[in-house]
CSV table of C-alpha atoms in Angstrom, one decimal:
chain,number,residue,atom,x,y,z
A,1,UNK,CA,57.4,-40.1,81.3
A,2,UNK,CA,53.7,-40.0,80.5
A,3,UNK,CA,52.9,-40.5,84.2
A,4,UNK,CA,55.2,-37.7,85.2
A,5,UNK,CA,53.5,-35.3,82.8
A,6,UNK,CA,50.1,-36.4,84.2
A,7,UNK,CA,51.2,-35.7,87.7
A,8,UNK,CA,52.7,-32.3,86.6
A,9,UNK,CA,49.5,-31.3,85.0
A,10,UNK,CA,47.5,-32.3,88.2
A,11,UNK,CA,49.9,-30.4,90.4
A,12,UNK,CA,49.7,-27.4,88.3
A,13,UNK,CA,45.9,-27.3,88.4
A,14,UNK,CA,45.8,-28.0,92.1
A,15,UNK,CA,48.5,-25.3,93.3
A,16,UNK,CA,48.0,-22.6,90.6
A,17,UNK,CA,48.3,-19.4,92.5
A,18,UNK,CA,46.5,-16.2,91.7
A,19,UNK,CA,48.6,-13.5,90.0
A,20,UNK,CA,45.2,-11.7,89.8
A,21,UNK,CA,42.0,-11.9,91.6
A,22,UNK,CA,39.5,-14.6,90.6
A,23,UNK,CA,35.9,-13.6,90.4
A,24,UNK,CA,32.8,-15.6,91.1
A,25,UNK,CA,29.6,-15.5,88.9
A,26,UNK,CA,28.3,-12.5,90.8
A,27,UNK,CA,31.5,-10.6,90.3
A,28,UNK,CA,32.7,-10.9,93.9
A,29,UNK,CA,36.5,-11.2,94.4
A,30,UNK,CA,37.3,-14.6,95.6
A,31,UNK,CA,40.3,-15.1,98.1
A,32,UNK,CA,43.0,-17.7,97.4
A,33,UNK,CA,43.0,-21.1,99.0
A,34,UNK,CA,42.5,-20.6,102.7
A,35,UNK,CA,42.3,-24.3,103.6
A,36,UNK,CA,43.6,-25.1,107.1
A,37,UNK,CA,45.1,-28.7,107.0
A,38,UNK,CA,43.7,-29.6,110.3
A,39,UNK,CA,46.3,-32.1,111.6
A,40,UNK,CA,46.5,-29.2,114.0
A,41,UNK,CA,46.1,-25.5,113.4
A,42,UNK,CA,49.5,-23.9,112.8
A,43,UNK,CA,50.7,-21.6,115.4
A,44,UNK,CA,52.2,-18.4,114.5
A,45,UNK,CA,55.8,-18.8,113.4
A,46,UNK,CA,58.5,-17.1,115.8
A,47,UNK,CA,60.3,-14.2,114.3
A,48,UNK,CA,63.7,-15.0,112.9
A,49,UNK,CA,66.2,-13.6,110.6
A,50,UNK,CA,65.3,-13.0,107.0
A,51,UNK,CA,65.8,-15.9,104.7
A,52,UNK,CA,69.3,-16.3,103.1
A,53,UNK,CA,68.9,-16.1,99.4
A,54,UNK,CA,72.6,-15.8,98.4
A,55,UNK,CA,72.9,-19.2,96.8
A,56,UNK,CA,70.2,-18.5,94.2
A,57,UNK,CA,68.6,-15.4,92.7
A,58,UNK,CA,65.6,-13.9,94.6
A,59,UNK,CA,62.3,-15.1,92.9
A,60,UNK,CA,60.3,-12.5,91.0
A,61,UNK,CA,56.4,-12.3,90.8
A,62,UNK,CA,56.6,-14.2,87.7
A,63,UNK,CA,58.3,-17.2,89.3
A,64,UNK,CA,55.0,-18.2,90.9
A,65,UNK,CA,52.6,-19.7,90.5
A,66,UNK,CA,54.5,-22.9,90.1
A,67,UNK,CA,55.4,-23.6,86.6
A,68,UNK,CA,56.7,-27.1,85.9
A,69,UNK,CA,59.0,-27.5,83.0
A,70,UNK,CA,57.9,-29.9,80.1
A,71,UNK,CA,59.3,-33.4,80.3
A,72,UNK,CA,62.1,-34.1,78.0
A,73,UNK,CA,62.3,-37.6,76.8
A,74,UNK,CA,66.1,-37.3,76.2
A,75,UNK,CA,66.7,-36.3,79.8
A,76,UNK,CA,64.1,-38.1,81.7
A,77,UNK,CA,65.7,-38.1,85.2
A,78,UNK,CA,66.7,-34.4,84.8
A,79,UNK,CA,63.2,-33.5,84.0
A,80,UNK,CA,61.8,-35.4,86.9
A,81,UNK,CA,64.3,-33.7,89.3
A,82,UNK,CA,63.5,-30.2,87.9
A,83,UNK,CA,59.9,-30.8,88.1
A,84,UNK,CA,60.0,-31.9,91.8
A,85,UNK,CA,62.4,-28.9,92.5
A,86,UNK,CA,59.8,-26.4,91.4
A,87,UNK,CA,56.9,-28.1,93.0
A,88,UNK,CA,58.2,-29.1,96.3
A,89,UNK,CA,60.5,-26.2,97.3
A,90,UNK,CA,59.6,-22.8,98.8
A,91,UNK,CA,60.5,-20.2,96.3
A,92,UNK,CA,61.8,-17.8,98.8
A,93,UNK,CA,64.3,-19.8,100.9
A,94,UNK,CA,64.5,-22.8,98.4
A,95,UNK,CA,64.3,-25.4,101.1
A,96,UNK,CA,62.1,-28.5,100.5
A,97,UNK,CA,58.6,-28.3,102.0
A,98,UNK,CA,57.8,-30.7,104.8
A,99,UNK,CA,54.6,-31.7,106.9
A,100,UNK,CA,55.8,-30.0,110.0
A,101,UNK,CA,57.6,-27.2,111.6
A,102,UNK,CA,59.1,-24.3,109.6
A,103,UNK,CA,58.9,-26.2,106.3
A,104,UNK,CA,55.1,-26.5,106.3
A,105,UNK,CA,53.7,-24.9,103.2
A,106,UNK,CA,51.5,-22.0,103.8
A,107,UNK,CA,48.9,-20.4,101.6
A,108,UNK,CA,48.7,-16.5,101.3
A,109,UNK,CA,45.2,-15.1,100.5
A,110,UNK,CA,46.5,-14.1,97.0
A,111,UNK,CA,47.2,-17.7,96.3
A,112,UNK,CA,51.0,-17.9,96.5
A,113,UNK,CA,52.7,-20.3,98.7
A,114,UNK,CA,55.6,-20.0,101.1
A,115,UNK,CA,57.0,-22.2,103.9
A,116,UNK,CA,56.0,-21.3,107.4
A,117,UNK,CA,59.6,-20.2,108.3
A,118,UNK,CA,59.5,-17.5,105.4
A,119,UNK,CA,56.1,-16.4,106.5
A,120,UNK,CA,57.4,-15.7,110.0
A,121,UNK,CA,60.7,-14.1,108.7
A,122,UNK,CA,58.7,-11.7,106.2
A,123,UNK,CA,56.3,-10.7,109.0
A,124,UNK,CA,59.0,-8.9,111.0
A,125,UNK,CA,59.5,-8.9,114.7
A,126,UNK,CA,55.9,-8.1,115.6
A,127,UNK,CA,54.8,-11.1,113.4
A,128,UNK,CA,51.5,-9.5,112.3
A,129,UNK,CA,51.7,-8.5,108.6
A,130,UNK,CA,53.9,-9.4,105.7
A,131,UNK,CA,54.1,-8.5,102.1
A,132,UNK,CA,53.9,-11.3,99.5
A,133,UNK,CA,57.3,-11.4,97.7
A,134,UNK,CA,55.7,-12.2,94.3
A,135,UNK,CA,52.6,-9.9,94.0
A,136,UNK,CA,53.5,-7.4,96.8
A,137,UNK,CA,50.0,-7.5,98.4
A,138,UNK,CA,50.0,-7.1,102.2
A,139,UNK,CA,48.4,-9.6,104.4
A,140,UNK,CA,48.0,-10.5,108.1
A,141,UNK,CA,49.7,-13.6,109.3
A,142,UNK,CA,46.4,-14.7,110.8
A,143,UNK,CA,45.1,-14.9,107.1
A,144,UNK,CA,47.6,-17.5,106.1
A,145,UNK,CA,46.7,-21.3,106.2
A,146,UNK,CA,48.2,-24.7,105.3
A,147,UNK,CA,48.3,-25.3,101.6
A,148,UNK,CA,46.1,-28.4,101.3
A,149,UNK,CA,47.1,-29.7,97.9
A,150,UNK,CA,50.8,-29.7,98.8
A,151,UNK,CA,50.1,-31.1,102.3
A,152,UNK,CA,48.2,-34.0,100.5
A,153,UNK,CA,51.1,-34.5,98.1
A,154,UNK,CA,53.6,-34.6,101.0
A,155,UNK,CA,51.5,-37.1,102.9
A,156,UNK,CA,51.5,-39.4,99.8
A,157,UNK,CA,55.3,-39.0,99.5
A,158,UNK,CA,55.7,-39.9,103.1
A,159,UNK,CA,58.4,-38.7,105.7
A,160,UNK,CA,61.2,-40.2,103.7
A,161,UNK,CA,60.6,-37.6,101.0
A,162,UNK,CA,60.1,-40.1,98.2
A,163,UNK,CA,59.8,-39.0,94.6
A,164,UNK,CA,56.6,-38.1,92.9
A,165,UNK,CA,56.8,-40.9,90.2
A,166,UNK,CA,57.5,-43.6,92.8
A,167,UNK,CA,54.8,-42.4,95.2
A,168,UNK,CA,52.2,-42.3,92.5
A,169,UNK,CA,53.0,-45.9,91.6
A,170,UNK,CA,54.8,-45.8,88.2
A,171,UNK,CA,54.2,-49.6,88.0
A,172,UNK,CA,51.1,-50.3,86.3
A,173,UNK,CA,49.3,-47.0,86.7
A,174,UNK,CA,48.6,-46.9,83.1
A,175,UNK,CA,46.7,-50.1,83.3
A,176,UNK,CA,44.4,-48.6,85.9
A,177,UNK,CA,43.9,-45.4,83.8
A,178,UNK,CA,43.3,-46.7,80.5
A,179,UNK,CA,39.8,-46.3,79.1
A,180,UNK,CA,36.5,-45.7,80.9
A,181,UNK,CA,34.1,-48.5,81.6
A,182,UNK,CA,31.7,-49.1,78.8
A,183,UNK,CA,28.3,-47.4,79.3
A,184,UNK,CA,29.5,-44.6,81.6
A,185,UNK,CA,29.7,-41.0,80.1
A,186,UNK,CA,30.3,-37.6,81.2
A,187,UNK,CA,27.0,-35.8,81.2
A,188,UNK,CA,27.6,-32.4,83.0
A,189,UNK,CA,30.6,-30.5,84.4
A,190,UNK,CA,30.2,-27.7,86.9
A,191,UNK,CA,32.2,-25.2,88.7
A,192,UNK,CA,35.8,-24.4,87.8
A,193,UNK,CA,38.2,-21.9,89.3
A,194,UNK,CA,36.5,-18.8,90.3
A,195,UNK,CA,33.3,-20.6,91.0
A,196,UNK,CA,34.6,-23.3,93.2
A,197,UNK,CA,38.0,-23.0,95.1
A,198,UNK,CA,39.7,-26.2,96.3
A,199,UNK,CA,36.4,-28.1,96.8
A,200,UNK,CA,36.6,-30.8,99.6
A,201,UNK,CA,33.2,-32.5,99.8
A,202,UNK,CA,30.0,-33.2,97.8
A,203,UNK,CA,26.7,-34.8,98.6
A,204,UNK,CA,23.5,-35.3,96.7
A,205,UNK,CA,19.9,-34.9,97.9
A,206,UNK,CA,18.0,-38.0,96.7
A,207,UNK,CA,14.8,-36.4,97.1
A,208,UNK,CA,15.4,-33.1,95.2
A,209,UNK,CA,18.4,-34.0,93.1
A,210,UNK,CA,20.3,-31.0,94.4
A,211,UNK,CA,24.0,-31.1,95.1
A,212,UNK,CA,25.8,-29.6,98.1
A,213,UNK,CA,29.4,-28.7,97.7
A,214,UNK,CA,31.9,-27.7,100.4
A,215,UNK,CA,34.9,-25.5,99.1
A,216,UNK,CA,37.2,-22.6,100.1
A,217,UNK,CA,35.4,-19.8,98.5
A,218,UNK,CA,33.9,-16.6,100.1
A,219,UNK,CA,30.7,-18.6,100.9
A,220,UNK,CA,31.8,-22.1,101.8
A,221,UNK,CA,28.6,-24.1,100.7
A,222,UNK,CA,27.2,-24.0,97.2
A,223,UNK,CA,23.8,-25.8,96.4
A,224,UNK,CA,23.5,-26.7,92.7
A,225,UNK,CA,20.1,-27.7,91.0
A,226,UNK,CA,19.7,-30.8,88.9
A,227,UNK,CA,20.4,-28.8,85.8
A,228,UNK,CA,23.6,-27.4,87.1
A,229,UNK,CA,22.5,-23.9,88.1
A,230,UNK,CA,23.8,-22.5,91.4
A,231,UNK,CA,20.6,-22.2,93.6
A,232,UNK,CA,22.2,-21.0,96.9
A,233,UNK,CA,25.5,-20.1,98.6
A,234,UNK,CA,26.0,-19.7,102.3
A,235,UNK,CA,28.5,-20.3,105.1
A,236,UNK,CA,30.8,-17.4,105.2
A,237,UNK,CA,34.0,-17.6,107.3
A,238,UNK,CA,33.5,-16.3,110.8
A,239,UNK,CA,32.6,-16.9,114.4
A,240,UNK,CA,28.7,-16.8,114.1
A,241,UNK,CA,26.7,-19.9,114.3
A,242,UNK,CA,25.8,-19.7,110.6
A,243,UNK,CA,29.5,-19.4,109.6
A,244,UNK,CA,31.7,-21.9,108.4
A,245,UNK,CA,35.6,-21.6,108.9
A,246,UNK,CA,37.1,-24.7,107.1
A,247,UNK,CA,34.7,-27.2,105.8
A,248,UNK,CA,36.1,-30.7,105.4
A,249,UNK,CA,33.1,-32.6,104.1
A,250,UNK,CA,29.3,-32.3,103.6
A,251,UNK,CA,26.3,-34.5,103.5
A,252,UNK,CA,22.6,-34.1,102.8
A,253,UNK,CA,20.1,-35.9,105.0
A,254,UNK,CA,16.8,-37.5,103.8
A,255,UNK,CA,14.7,-34.7,105.3
A,256,UNK,CA,16.7,-32.1,103.4
A,257,UNK,CA,19.3,-30.6,105.6
A,258,UNK,CA,23.0,-29.8,104.8
A,259,UNK,CA,25.3,-31.0,107.4
A,260,UNK,CA,28.9,-29.8,107.4
A,261,UNK,CA,32.1,-30.8,109.3
A,262,UNK,CA,34.0,-27.6,110.1
A,263,UNK,CA,37.7,-28.1,111.0
A,264,UNK,CA,38.0,-24.4,111.9
A,265,UNK,CA,36.1,-24.8,115.3
A,266,UNK,CA,36.0,-28.7,115.2
A,267,UNK,CA,32.3,-28.8,115.0
A,268,UNK,CA,29.4,-30.4,113.1
A,269,UNK,CA,26.9,-27.8,111.7
A,270,UNK,CA,23.4,-28.3,109.9
A,271,UNK,CA,21.6,-25.9,107.7
A,272,UNK,CA,18.5,-26.0,105.6
A,273,UNK,CA,18.7,-25.5,101.9
A,274,UNK,CA,18.1,-21.8,102.3
A,275,UNK,CA,21.3,-21.5,104.3
A,276,UNK,CA,19.7,-21.0,107.7
A,277,UNK,CA,21.7,-22.6,110.6
A,278,UNK,CA,19.5,-25.0,112.5
A,279,UNK,CA,22.1,-26.8,114.7
A,280,UNK,CA,25.8,-26.7,115.7
A,281,UNK,CA,27.5,-29.4,117.7
A,282,UNK,CA,30.8,-28.1,119.1
A,283,UNK,CA,31.4,-30.4,122.1
A,284,UNK,CA,33.2,-33.8,122.1
A,285,UNK,CA,35.1,-33.8,118.9
A,286,UNK,CA,38.8,-33.6,118.3
A,287,UNK,CA,38.7,-33.2,114.5
A,288,UNK,CA,35.3,-34.2,112.7
A,289,UNK,CA,36.1,-35.0,109.0
A,290,UNK,CA,34.1,-37.2,106.8
A,291,UNK,CA,30.3,-37.8,107.1
A,292,UNK,CA,27.4,-39.5,105.5
A,293,UNK,CA,23.6,-39.7,106.2
A,294,UNK,CA,21.5,-42.8,106.7
A,295,UNK,CA,18.1,-43.1,105.4
A,296,UNK,CA,16.7,-42.2,108.8
A,297,UNK,CA,18.6,-38.8,108.7
A,298,UNK,CA,21.2,-39.9,111.3
A,299,UNK,CA,24.7,-39.0,110.4
A,300,UNK,CA,27.8,-41.3,110.5
A,301,UNK,CA,31.0,-39.3,110.8
A,302,UNK,CA,34.7,-39.8,111.4
A,303,UNK,CA,37.0,-38.1,113.8
A,304,UNK,CA,40.4,-38.1,112.3
A,305,UNK,CA,42.3,-37.0,115.4
A,306,UNK,CA,40.4,-39.3,118.0
A,307,UNK,CA,40.4,-42.2,115.5
A,308,UNK,CA,36.7,-42.8,116.1
A,309,UNK,CA,33.5,-43.4,114.2
A,310,UNK,CA,30.3,-41.7,115.5
A,311,UNK,CA,26.6,-41.8,115.0
A,312,UNK,CA,25.0,-38.4,115.4
A,313,UNK,CA,21.2,-38.3,116.0
A,314,UNK,CA,19.2,-35.0,115.9
A,315,UNK,CA,15.9,-33.6,115.0
A,316,UNK,CA,17.2,-31.2,112.4
A,317,UNK,CA,13.7,-29.7,111.6
A,318,UNK,CA,13.4,-28.6,115.2
A,319,UNK,CA,17.1,-27.9,115.6
A,320,UNK,CA,17.3,-30.2,118.6
A,321,UNK,CA,20.4,-32.4,119.3
A,322,UNK,CA,19.8,-35.8,120.7
A,323,UNK,CA,22.9,-37.8,121.1
A,324,UNK,CA,26.3,-38.6,119.6
A,325,UNK,CA,27.4,-42.2,120.0
A,326,UNK,CA,30.8,-43.6,119.4
A,327,UNK,CA,30.3,-46.8,117.3
A,328,UNK,CA,34.0,-47.7,116.6
A,329,UNK,CA,37.3,-46.7,118.0
A,330,UNK,CA,41.0,-47.3,117.4
A,331,UNK,CA,40.9,-46.3,113.8
A,332,UNK,CA,44.0,-44.6,112.2
A,333,UNK,CA,43.2,-41.2,110.9
A,334,UNK,CA,39.8,-42.1,109.5
A,335,UNK,CA,38.4,-39.5,106.9
A,336,UNK,CA,36.2,-40.6,104.1
A,337,UNK,CA,33.0,-42.6,105.1
A,338,UNK,CA,29.9,-44.0,103.3
A,339,UNK,CA,26.7,-45.7,104.4
A,340,UNK,CA,24.8,-47.9,102.2
A,341,UNK,CA,21.2,-46.8,101.7
A,342,UNK,CA,20.0,-50.4,101.3
A,343,UNK,CA,21.9,-52.6,103.7
A,344,UNK,CA,23.2,-50.1,106.2
A,345,UNK,CA,26.8,-51.3,105.7
A,346,UNK,CA,29.5,-48.7,106.5
A,347,UNK,CA,32.9,-48.0,104.8
A,348,UNK,CA,35.7,-46.0,106.3
A,349,UNK,CA,39.0,-45.0,104.6
A,350,UNK,CA,41.9,-44.8,107.0
A,351,UNK,CA,45.0,-42.8,106.2
A,352,UNK,CA,48.0,-44.8,107.5
A,353,UNK,CA,51.1,-43.2,108.9
A,354,UNK,CA,54.0,-43.7,106.8
A,355,UNK,CA,57.1,-45.5,108.3
A,356,UNK,CA,59.9,-44.4,106.0
A,357,UNK,CA,58.0,-44.9,102.8
A,358,UNK,CA,55.2,-43.2,101.1
A,359,UNK,CA,51.8,-43.2,102.9
A,360,UNK,CA,49.0,-45.5,102.2
A,361,UNK,CA,45.2,-45.8,102.9
A,362,UNK,CA,43.2,-48.7,104.2
A,363,UNK,CA,39.5,-49.4,103.3
A,364,UNK,CA,37.5,-50.9,106.1
A,365,UNK,CA,34.1,-52.4,105.8
A,366,UNK,CA,31.6,-52.9,108.6
A,367,UNK,CA,28.0,-54.4,108.5
A,368,UNK,CA,25.0,-52.5,109.7
A,369,UNK,CA,25.6,-54.0,113.2
A,370,UNK,CA,29.2,-52.6,113.0
A,371,UNK,CA,30.8,-56.1,112.7
A,372,UNK,CA,34.1,-55.8,110.7
A,373,UNK,CA,33.5,-57.5,107.4
A,374,UNK,CA,36.8,-56.9,105.6
A,375,UNK,CA,39.8,-54.5,105.4
A,376,UNK,CA,42.6,-54.1,103.0
A,377,UNK,CA,45.4,-51.4,102.7
A,378,UNK,CA,47.1,-49.9,99.7
A,379,UNK,CA,49.7,-52.6,99.6
A,380,UNK,CA,47.3,-55.5,99.8
A,381,UNK,CA,45.1,-53.9,97.0
A,382,UNK,CA,48.2,-53.5,94.9
A,383,UNK,CA,48.8,-57.3,95.0
A,384,UNK,CA,45.3,-57.6,93.4
A,385,UNK,CA,45.0,-54.6,91.2
A,386,UNK,CA,47.4,-53.3,88.5
A,387,UNK,CA,48.5,-50.3,90.5
A,388,UNK,CA,48.9,-48.8,93.8
A,389,UNK,CA,45.7,-47.3,95.1
A,390,UNK,CA,45.4,-44.2,97.4
A,391,UNK,CA,41.8,-43.8,98.2
A,392,UNK,CA,40.4,-40.3,99.1
A,393,UNK,CA,36.6,-40.8,99.0
A,394,UNK,CA,34.2,-43.5,99.1
A,395,UNK,CA,30.5,-44.0,98.3
A,396,UNK,CA,27.8,-46.8,97.7
A,397,UNK,CA,25.8,-47.0,94.4
A,398,UNK,CA,22.1,-48.1,94.4
A,399,UNK,CA,23.2,-51.8,94.0
A,400,UNK,CA,25.5,-51.6,97.1
A,401,UNK,CA,28.7,-51.7,95.2
A,402,UNK,CA,31.6,-49.9,97.0
A,403,UNK,CA,33.1,-47.1,94.9
A,404,UNK,CA,36.3,-45.2,95.6
A,405,UNK,CA,38.4,-42.3,94.1
A,406,UNK,CA,42.0,-43.1,93.5
A,407,UNK,CA,44.5,-40.2,93.1
A,408,UNK,CA,47.3,-42.5,92.0
A,409,UNK,CA,45.7,-43.4,88.8
A,410,UNK,CA,43.3,-40.4,88.7
A,411,UNK,CA,40.3,-42.9,88.6
A,412,UNK,CA,37.1,-43.9,90.0
A,413,UNK,CA,37.1,-47.8,90.9
A,414,UNK,CA,34.3,-50.1,92.0
A,415,UNK,CA,35.5,-52.6,94.6
A,416,UNK,CA,32.3,-54.7,94.5
A,417,UNK,CA,29.7,-55.4,97.1
A,418,UNK,CA,30.9,-55.8,100.7
A,419,UNK,CA,30.5,-59.6,100.5
A,420,UNK,CA,32.6,-59.5,97.3
A,421,UNK,CA,35.3,-57.2,98.5
A,422,UNK,CA,37.7,-56.8,96.9
A,423,UNK,CA,37.1,-56.7,93.1
A,424,UNK,CA,38.5,-54.5,90.5
A,425,UNK,CA,36.3,-52.6,88.1
A,426,UNK,CA,37.5,-49.1,86.9
A,427,UNK,CA,34.5,-47.0,86.2
A,428,UNK,CA,36.1,-43.7,85.2
A,429,UNK,CA,39.8,-43.6,84.2
A,430,UNK,CA,40.1,-40.5,81.9
A,431,UNK,CA,39.6,-36.7,82.4
A,432,UNK,CA,40.1,-36.6,86.2
A,433,UNK,CA,43.0,-34.7,87.9
A,434,UNK,CA,42.6,-35.0,91.7
A,435,UNK,CA,39.4,-36.6,92.7
A,436,UNK,CA,38.6,-36.0,96.3
A,437,UNK,CA,34.7,-36.5,96.6
A,438,UNK,CA,32.2,-38.8,95.5
A,439,UNK,CA,28.4,-39.3,95.7
A,440,UNK,CA,25.5,-41.0,93.7
A,441,UNK,CA,22.2,-39.3,92.9
A,442,UNK,CA,18.8,-41.0,93.3
A,443,UNK,CA,19.0,-42.1,89.6
A,444,UNK,CA,22.5,-43.7,90.2
A,445,UNK,CA,24.4,-40.9,88.4
A,446,UNK,CA,28.0,-40.8,89.7
A,447,UNK,CA,29.1,-37.3,90.9
A,448,UNK,CA,32.8,-36.8,91.2
A,449,UNK,CA,34.4,-33.8,92.9
A,450,UNK,CA,37.7,-33.1,91.2
A,451,UNK,CA,39.9,-30.7,93.3
A,452,UNK,CA,42.5,-30.7,90.5
A,453,UNK,CA,40.4,-28.3,88.3
A,454,UNK,CA,37.9,-27.2,91.0
A,455,UNK,CA,34.9,-28.9,89.3
A,456,UNK,CA,32.0,-31.3,89.7
A,457,UNK,CA,31.7,-34.0,87.1
A,458,UNK,CA,28.5,-35.9,86.7
A,459,UNK,CA,28.5,-39.3,84.8
A,460,UNK,CA,25.5,-41.3,83.7
A,461,UNK,CA,24.9,-44.5,81.9
A,462,UNK,CA,24.9,-44.2,78.2
């Protein structure tokens, strides 16, 4: 039951709605999660009859945000069923969420979540505006977007709709999430709800020590100094060149430019540290997702829909695009990517499509010449490691070790150098909720982006 309790706590932190407005450090009201899960932008749901609520009472405003009941050791299965019921069902029509169609979970700007079918039903015949059934705020249907945390959870559960404990690998997860590796300690924690909202990417500038973070707030990119102070915010949602609609990942080049993949208009955008847009590449991508910079300020990026890996070359100082070359194809939904700053090796995380079971990931390693060195999926890794691993982010440390975040054990794990892959060395196994981003600073401090509590956690050797 301990695992279920941990999953419940994680889900609560990820999907906690706003019964009140959250405010950032400057006192500006922040919207709720506006993430668009870009496996395709959801089309407006067609008008239909109002949801049938006769079989259960109509929810009140207090019934959301999601509140999971505590586990009861005397009734374990009942507690699991009740927890999943509250987490995975729309609280208007009480149908289970799904990855597609009318059951796809949608965020309202107030932070509450409905299925797409109920959004369409509550918006009336014209389908333009709806009133949140929980807080009674009015919103336009164009302001809704896919609920990223629930979509990620549904992806892990797979199309068969498995249970949360089985999807998160009850077997052996405790072994992978025991104690932290000796000599690694939490030095600094930044952000939190109201400062960061559902962060999705983090990168460190090795020259200045600054951190760039992509998230769902009013201004999509935050830049933090080495001491943790917020130095700059930029990238509002909009259609201008300097706007960022739905940031998926971020990297910082060696010449000091912030490069962002924008799922909203399927582009790659570059900024200086003052927030001035210097370049936007909008042509040729299906869905650019993860990215990392080489020592030469080239950008290696994944295209999740095209199943491809690209090398983007540009003179960011002059704002001049040079070329974007496909260097690998036939990948399966590639997202996270990392480039070694010493050997030039490249690691990609593929998100495999589930066939009746929970989804899995695959770690693929290439040499600097793009020769395939090795690969292993979640099942193969589970034969070696004490638990199932579902990797969400990847990075290289200064010694060329491959490091991944694992949402199953809520841990950060080293997989060894490319020539050693795979080995098992847990680096951080306590204090994380839903790690989705990973980077190293110039002094080899480990930076983890935790979407579960909307924070950045910096670990150093002790």
